[in-house]
Amino acid sequence: MNDAIHPLAKKAVIWHLALTALVLILMMIFGVIMLMNQGEMISITPQWFYKIMTAHGTGMVGIAALGGTAILWYFLSKYVKLNPAILIVNLVLFLTGVTMVLIAIFVFDFSDGWTFLYPLPAQSAKMYGAAGAVFFLAGMLILGIGFLLLYMYLAARLTAVYGSLGKALGWDIIFRGKKGYGPPAAVVATAMVIITNSTALLAGATVLAASLVNIINPAITIDPLLAKHLTYAFGHIFANCTIYMAVIAVYEVLSEYTKRPWKANKVFLIAWNCSTLFTLMIYTHHLLMDFAVPKWMLIIGQVFSYANGLPVMVVTAYGALMIVYRSRMKWDFASSLFFLSMFGWVAGAIPAIIDATIVVNHVMHNTKWVPGHFHTYMGMGVVAMIIGFMYYFNKTEGNQQHRGIDTFTITLYFAFFTGLVGSFLYAGGISAPRRWAEHLPQWVLSDQVGAVSGIFIVLAAIIFTARFFAGLRSVGTKVPYNKNSAAG
Amino acid sequence: MYQLIAMYATVFFVFLLALAFAFVYGESKRSGEYSAIQEKGYKIRKFYFLGLIAIMAFATIMTLGRLPYDRNQAEAEGFSEPKVVKVTGIQYAWEMSEERFEVGDKVQFDVTASDVTHGFGLYNEKMELVAQTQAMPEYTNTVYYTFEEPGTYQILCLEYCSTGHHVMVKEIVVEPEGGSSDE
Ligand SMILES: [Cu+2]
């Protein structure tokens, strides 16, 4: 029971989580539909496939960001007084943006993918009418503005409390030799996300606005390579930041369960500063196949993509292992998911780092290898963190208890998620392209394995969600917090 | 070849990672004093960190010398007088200045697009991806490839380019060295 958190903010966190849980299931179903179509188990038109693909990509990244925001807000509130109105403004703008994106896709047939590479939206606008592209781009813009406002507010709050964003990132300990520990992990992570994601959102806003202008007045054009840089600076950093927001829960909860402090020592702070810097730079590995990009920039793309694995592998994941080692920790729903989520994050980083190697990228870029690696750290990392937090929230704010079915669901989810990402990575290994509505016979088996795995993942997600909503009923009711007395 | 290396390396490292997590899970049922665990853990971490750096440095040195589109390197590999082929992607087809090749041809593909961004993915007869680059409007990306085996090769679009993306395939024929077969 955390009294530092404003009651309205708690409500807003519940709305965030409820929305996240429902949208996750829907997006997972979209994923299964795509795999079933590729696996020739059902048949939908290519137009529908690409519409669903656009919704799945946009929706998953968006919902991971929303879930991550709920986690960030909840834990940061323990250290910094926050005004819940801002969180609600973000939610409203998010919903507005999402509604526009859905209208674009399902009413006006927009299907250019969530990467919307310029001049594709303009080209589609010519063929299918401008409404779809305009709704989509404007919806994304509004959604981005919501997050940007949120980060500006958080930047102001951290500056007020800690002096500056640099101090929130522990610069006086790293550079000025100040002794002791830095701010709490939630503060350090928030500062990192503010810096990187604001940059991402500004890059995104630039390319979205430019694309819109171009659709309205085709005489005003942008450079396609510059647009691609901006698009990936936006998309890659934004997707990355979902993890950096959600991981706050891992620090907080594992430290609580093990009764061991997870303090921001110097190495921890250096790692987070490195992540800040590298996350800003490594989107260039999306451009490794654009040889028009200067060679040094591509080499940076490779070298820093490697280096970006280090902070998580050496500090965060290793720290999680150290804190759990011989801790006699209680393994329940939340702790299991947070522990497994660290595995998922690092396991996804491995094929990602391998793919960032230019010679490998040359024969694996835009194959299914790519969704293979990011589904690993999104599905088994970020989403596991968000679901873990849903249970932790219900347990802390209500009286949810771990049951046998939870152990079953966790096993179901992780086992079949391994099957899903395994089928993706394998398909990438045999050169199956990503984003193809129809597949050649030699790729179909991997799609079927993926589709069947996906069905069981959806099943697990439905059980998770049902348990979450059931647990919500006890949240906020003045049930005696003492579990012994509640158990009677 | 790189596909196989990537798959085996991934399985190997993920397996090691799973072992580490399983070990710590097993040990989580015992209890220990945290400051001692930390002290020992930080020592081990030093070696782990240096090990990772060593692996990454090794991979970097081994691979950055083999950039698939480096002009100097292509020349060193005998591309001084390559066969230059102009490739243009357009929704939903590939236009090429030349479509028939022979084994031994050293080809320089100059790839661009006339409408939106596409992806030039060259597949051999076994449907293995052997080379790729992006086909982007206003830019020309150059990729080098030496045909070493005869057969029907295909160019698949590898960057999503709207609803006809997956039909954007072109077949090209590579004939055995020194003569055409009539197959
Ligand atoms: Cu295309």
PDB file of C-alpha atoms in Angstrom, chain A residues 46-47 50 53 111-113 117 119-120 123-124 127-128 223-225 228 260-261 265 267 288-292 295 298-299 302 306 310 313-314 318 321-329 331 339 342-343 346-347 350-351 354 357-359 361-367 369 429-431 433-438 440 442-443, chain B residues 2-3 6-7 9-10 13-14 17-18 20-21 23-25 27-34 37-38 41-42 44-45 48-49 52-53 56 59-60 63-64 66-70 91-92 115-117 123 127-134 136-143 156-166 169:
ATOM      1  CA  PRO A  46      -2.998  -8.966 -49.063  1.00  0.00           C
ATOM      2  CA  GLN A  47      -4.711  -5.620 -48.474  1.00  0.00           C
ATOM      3  CA  TYR A  50      -0.985  -5.293 -44.562  1.00  0.00           C
ATOM      4  CA  MET A  53       0.332  -5.648 -40.023  1.00  0.00           C
ATOM      5  CA  SER A 111      -1.559   0.036 -44.787  1.00  0.00           C
ATOM      6  CA  ASP A 112       1.911   1.551 -45.100  1.00  0.00           C
ATOM      7  CA  GLY A 113       3.334  -0.031 -41.968  1.00  0.00           C
ATOM      8  CA  LEU A 117       8.890   5.306 -45.022  1.00  0.00           C
ATOM      9  CA  PRO A 119       7.562   8.954 -49.759  1.00  0.00           C
ATOM     10  CA  LEU A 120       5.390   5.889 -49.276  1.00  0.00           C
ATOM     11  CA  GLN A 123       2.475   7.732 -52.860  1.00  0.00           C
ATOM     12  CA  SER A 124      -0.343   5.744 -51.249  1.00  0.00           C
ATOM     13  CA  MET A 127      -3.566   5.975 -55.062  1.00  0.00           C
ATOM     14  CA  TYR A 128      -6.016   5.376 -52.228  1.00  0.00           C
ATOM     15  CA  ASP A 223      15.147  13.995 -48.814  1.00  0.00           C
ATOM     16  CA  PRO A 224      14.161  10.294 -48.578  1.00  0.00           C
ATOM     17  CA  LEU A 225      17.377   9.310 -46.815  1.00  0.00           C
ATOM     18  CA  LYS A 228      14.516   7.508 -43.171  1.00  0.00           C
ATOM     19  CA  ARG A 260      18.373  -6.312  -0.684  1.00  0.00           C
ATOM     20  CA  PRO A 261      19.002  -2.750  -1.773  1.00  0.00           C
ATOM     21  CA  ASN A 265      26.466   2.965  -7.459  1.00  0.00           C
ATOM     22  CA  VAL A 267      29.053   1.440 -12.238  1.00  0.00           C
ATOM     23  CA  LEU A 288      23.280  -0.628 -42.737  1.00  0.00           C
ATOM     24  CA  MET A 289      21.888  -1.545 -46.153  1.00  0.00           C
ATOM     25  CA  ASP A 290      21.806   2.079 -47.304  1.00  0.00           C
ATOM     26  CA  PHE A 291      25.273   2.314 -48.686  1.00  0.00           C
ATOM     27  CA  ALA A 292      24.710   5.930 -49.563  1.00  0.00           C
ATOM     28  CA  LYS A 295      30.832   4.531 -44.170  1.00  0.00           C
ATOM     29  CA  LEU A 298      27.582   2.537 -40.650  1.00  0.00           C
ATOM     30  CA  ILE A 299      30.610   1.453 -38.679  1.00  0.00           C
ATOM     31  CA  GLN A 302      27.783  -1.741 -35.808  1.00  0.00           C
ATOM     32  CA  TYR A 306      27.498  -4.072 -29.876  1.00  0.00           C
ATOM     33  CA  LEU A 310      26.946  -4.178 -22.469  1.00  0.00           C
ATOM     34  CA  MET A 313      24.238  -7.612 -19.921  1.00  0.00           C
ATOM     35  CA  VAL A 314      26.883  -6.533 -17.444  1.00  0.00           C
ATOM     36  CA  TYR A 318      23.854  -9.345 -13.968  1.00  0.00           C
ATOM     37  CA  LEU A 321      21.137 -12.418 -10.988  1.00  0.00           C
ATOM     38  CA  MET A 322      23.268 -11.169  -8.103  1.00  0.00           C
ATOM     39  CA  ILE A 323      20.353  -9.840  -6.110  1.00  0.00           C
ATOM     40  CA  VAL A 324      18.386 -13.077  -6.489  1.00  0.00           C
ATOM     41  CA  TYR A 325      21.364 -15.401  -5.807  1.00  0.00           C
ATOM     42  CA  ARG A 326      20.967 -17.060  -2.399  1.00  0.00           C
ATOM     43  CA  SER A 327      18.289 -14.594  -1.364  1.00  0.00           C
ATOM     44  CA  ARG A 328      15.620 -17.096  -0.283  1.00  0.00           C
ATOM     45  CA  MET A 329      13.270 -14.937  -2.284  1.00  0.00           C
ATOM     46  CA  TRP A 331       8.837 -16.960  -6.052  1.00  0.00           C
ATOM     47  CA  PHE A 339      13.291 -12.578 -13.327  1.00  0.00           C
ATOM     48  CA  MET A 342      15.595 -10.100 -17.687  1.00  0.00           C
ATOM     49  CA  PHE A 343      16.326 -13.373 -19.446  1.00  0.00           C
ATOM     50  CA  VAL A 346      19.218 -10.365 -22.880  1.00  0.00           C
ATOM     51  CA  ALA A 347      18.130 -13.323 -25.026  1.00  0.00           C
ATOM     52  CA  ILE A 350      21.926 -11.627 -28.642  1.00  0.00           C
ATOM     53  CA  PRO A 351      20.412 -12.056 -32.138  1.00  0.00           C
ATOM     54  CA  ILE A 354      24.566 -10.465 -34.266  1.00  0.00           C
ATOM     55  CA  THR A 357      27.129  -6.961 -37.739  1.00  0.00           C
ATOM     56  CA  ILE A 358      27.249  -5.541 -41.253  1.00  0.00           C
ATOM     57  CA  VAL A 359      28.224  -8.783 -43.028  1.00  0.00           C
ATOM     58  CA  ASN A 361      22.950  -7.788 -41.808  1.00  0.00           C
ATOM     59  CA  HIS A 362      23.776  -7.960 -45.515  1.00  0.00           C
ATOM     60  CA  VAL A 363      22.043 -11.347 -45.785  1.00  0.00           C
ATOM     61  CA  MET A 364      19.558 -11.081 -42.897  1.00  0.00           C
ATOM     62  CA  HIS A 365      18.277  -7.514 -42.916  1.00  0.00           C
ATOM     63  CA  ASN A 366      14.510  -7.465 -43.398  1.00  0.00           C
ATOM     64  CA  THR A 367      14.250 -11.210 -43.102  1.00  0.00           C
ATOM     65  CA  TRP A 369      15.366 -12.704 -38.210  1.00  0.00           C
ATOM     66  CA  GLY A 429      17.960 -18.136 -41.132  1.00  0.00           C
ATOM     67  CA  ILE A 430      16.415 -19.688 -44.252  1.00  0.00           C
ATOM     68  CA  SER A 431      15.966 -16.196 -45.754  1.00  0.00           C
ATOM     69  CA  PRO A 433      11.483 -12.125 -45.911  1.00  0.00           C
ATOM     70  CA  ARG A 434       9.607 -10.176 -43.284  1.00  0.00           C
ATOM     71  CA  ARG A 435       6.381  -8.333 -44.112  1.00  0.00           C
ATOM     72  CA  TRP A 436       5.249 -10.648 -46.888  1.00  0.00           C
ATOM     73  CA  ALA A 437       1.535 -11.389 -47.049  1.00  0.00           C
ATOM     74  CA  GLU A 438       2.158 -14.683 -48.814  1.00  0.00           C
ATOM     75  CA  LEU A 440       6.720 -19.688 -50.528  1.00  0.00           C
ATOM     76  CA  GLN A 442       9.568 -23.762 -47.976  1.00  0.00           C
ATOM     77  CA  TRP A 443       8.715 -21.038 -45.437  1.00  0.00           C
TER      78      TRP A 443
ATOM     79  CA  TYR B   2      26.547 -16.047 -42.285  1.00  0.00           C
ATOM     80  CA  GLN B   3      22.992 -17.218 -41.695  1.00  0.00           C
ATOM     81  CA  ALA B   6      24.205 -16.375 -36.800  1.00  0.00           C
ATOM     82  CA  MET B   7      21.816 -19.219 -35.942  1.00  0.00           C
ATOM     83  CA  ALA B   9      25.903 -18.412 -32.312  1.00  0.00           C
ATOM     84  CA  THR B  10      22.444 -17.379 -31.105  1.00  0.00           C
ATOM     85  CA  PHE B  13      24.809 -17.857 -26.325  1.00  0.00           C
ATOM     86  CA  VAL B  14      21.132 -18.138 -25.384  1.00  0.00           C
ATOM     87  CA  LEU B  17      22.369 -17.466 -20.678  1.00  0.00           C
ATOM     88  CA  ALA B  18      19.640 -19.953 -19.785  1.00  0.00           C
ATOM     89  CA  ALA B  20      23.148 -18.867 -15.807  1.00  0.00           C
ATOM     90  CA  PHE B  21      19.512 -18.033 -15.028  1.00  0.00           C
ATOM     91  CA  PHE B  23      21.723 -21.790 -11.823  1.00  0.00           C
ATOM     92  CA  VAL B  24      20.739 -18.609  -9.993  1.00  0.00           C
ATOM     93  CA  TYR B  25      17.147 -19.795  -9.728  1.00  0.00           C
ATOM     94  CA  GLU B  27      20.586 -21.122  -5.728  1.00  0.00           C
ATOM     95  CA  SER B  28      17.789 -18.698  -4.824  1.00  0.00           C
ATOM     96  CA  LYS B  29      16.415 -21.253  -2.380  1.00  0.00           C
ATOM     97  CA  ARG B  30      19.481 -21.011  -0.181  1.00  0.00           C
ATOM     98  CA  SER B  31      20.426 -17.971   1.785  1.00  0.00           C
ATOM     99  CA  GLY B  32      23.629 -16.012   1.862  1.00  0.00           C
ATOM    100  CA  GLU B  33      24.988 -12.756   3.132  1.00  0.00           C
ATOM    101  CA  TYR B  34      24.573 -10.110   0.449  1.00  0.00           C
ATOM    102  CA  ILE B  37      27.876 -12.148  -2.551  1.00  0.00           C
ATOM    103  CA  GLN B  38      28.327  -8.646  -3.930  1.00  0.00           C
ATOM    104  CA  GLY B  41      29.957 -11.037  -7.790  1.00  0.00           C
ATOM    105  CA  TYR B  42      31.791  -7.847  -8.712  1.00  0.00           C
ATOM    106  CA  ILE B  44      33.422 -12.282 -11.448  1.00  0.00           C
ATOM    107  CA  ARG B  45      31.768  -9.446 -13.303  1.00  0.00           C
ATOM    108  CA  TYR B  48      32.681 -11.436 -17.629  1.00  0.00           C
ATOM    109  CA  PHE B  49      32.862  -7.841 -18.844  1.00  0.00           C
ATOM    110  CA  LEU B  52      32.323  -9.830 -23.640  1.00  0.00           C
ATOM    111  CA  ILE B  53      34.538  -6.967 -24.810  1.00  0.00           C
ATOM    112  CA  MET B  56      32.900  -8.098 -29.522  1.00  0.00           C
ATOM    113  CA  ALA B  59      33.861  -9.964 -34.161  1.00  0.00           C
ATOM    114  CA  THR B  60      34.419  -6.332 -35.110  1.00  0.00           C
ATOM    115  CA  THR B  63      33.955  -8.461 -39.995  1.00  0.00           C
ATOM    116  CA  LEU B  64      34.603  -4.793 -40.593  1.00  0.00           C
ATOM    117  CA  ARG B  66      34.532  -7.329 -45.239  1.00  0.00           C
ATOM    118  CA  LEU B  67      32.085  -4.560 -45.943  1.00  0.00           C
ATOM    119  CA  PRO B  68      29.922  -5.810 -48.789  1.00  0.00           C
ATOM    120  CA  TYR B  69      29.796  -2.462 -50.558  1.00  0.00           C
ATOM    121  CA  ASP B  70      33.257  -1.076 -50.081  1.00  0.00           C
ATOM    122  CA  GLN B  91       5.756  -0.603 -57.455  1.00  0.00           C
ATOM    123  CA  TYR B  92       5.745  -3.632 -58.095  1.00  0.00           C
ATOM    124  CA  ASP B 115       8.721   5.819 -56.591  1.00  0.00           C
ATOM    125  CA  VAL B 116       9.118   4.643 -52.998  1.00  0.00           C
ATOM    126  CA  THR B 117      11.780   2.744 -51.070  1.00  0.00           C
ATOM    127  CA  TYR B 123      18.359 -14.947 -53.839  1.00  0.00           C
ATOM    128  CA  MET B 127      16.420 -19.442 -52.216  1.00  0.00           C
ATOM    129  CA  GLU B 128      19.202 -18.284 -49.943  1.00  0.00           C
ATOM    130  CA  LEU B 129      19.597 -14.553 -49.668  1.00  0.00           C
ATOM    131  CA  VAL B 130      23.084 -13.814 -50.954  1.00  0.00           C
ATOM    132  CA  ALA B 131      23.208 -10.025 -51.227  1.00  0.00           C
ATOM    133  CA  GLN B 132      21.016  -7.045 -50.605  1.00  0.00           C
ATOM    134  CA  THR B 133      20.759  -3.311 -50.497  1.00  0.00           C
ATOM    135  CA  GLN B 134      18.042  -0.730 -50.253  1.00  0.00           C
ATOM    136  CA  MET B 136      15.738   4.269 -52.476  1.00  0.00           C
ATOM    137  CA  PRO B 137      14.468   7.129 -54.631  1.00  0.00           C
ATOM    138  CA  GLU B 138      17.025   9.852 -55.370  1.00  0.00           C
ATOM    139  CA  TYR B 139      19.924   7.647 -54.246  1.00  0.00           C
ATOM    140  CA  THR B 140      21.972   4.896 -55.818  1.00  0.00           C
ATOM    141  CA  ASN B 141      23.233   2.119 -53.591  1.00  0.00           C
ATOM    142  CA  THR B 142      25.913  -0.081 -55.094  1.00  0.00           C
ATOM    143  CA  VAL B 143      26.312  -3.728 -54.212  1.00  0.00           C
ATOM    144  CA  LEU B 156      12.719 -10.194 -53.982  1.00  0.00           C
ATOM    145  CA  CYS B 157      11.579  -6.870 -52.608  1.00  0.00           C
ATOM    146  CA  LEU B 158      12.745  -6.748 -49.001  1.00  0.00           C
ATOM    147  CA  GLU B 159      11.474  -3.352 -47.915  1.00  0.00           C
ATOM    148  CA  TYR B 160       7.753  -2.997 -47.425  1.00  0.00           C
ATOM    149  CA  CYS B 161       6.470  -0.891 -50.319  1.00  0.00           C
ATOM    150  CA  SER B 162       2.655  -1.195 -50.035  1.00  0.00           C
ATOM    151  CA  THR B 163       0.135  -3.847 -50.887  1.00  0.00           C
ATOM    152  CA  GLY B 164       1.932  -5.457 -53.839  1.00  0.00           C
ATOM    153  CA  HIS B 165       5.157  -5.866 -51.890  1.00  0.00           C
ATOM    154  CA  HIS B 166       5.200  -9.657 -52.019  1.00  0.00           C
ATOM    155  CA  VAL B 169       9.830 -10.660 -57.663  1.00  0.00           C
TER     156      VAL B 169
END
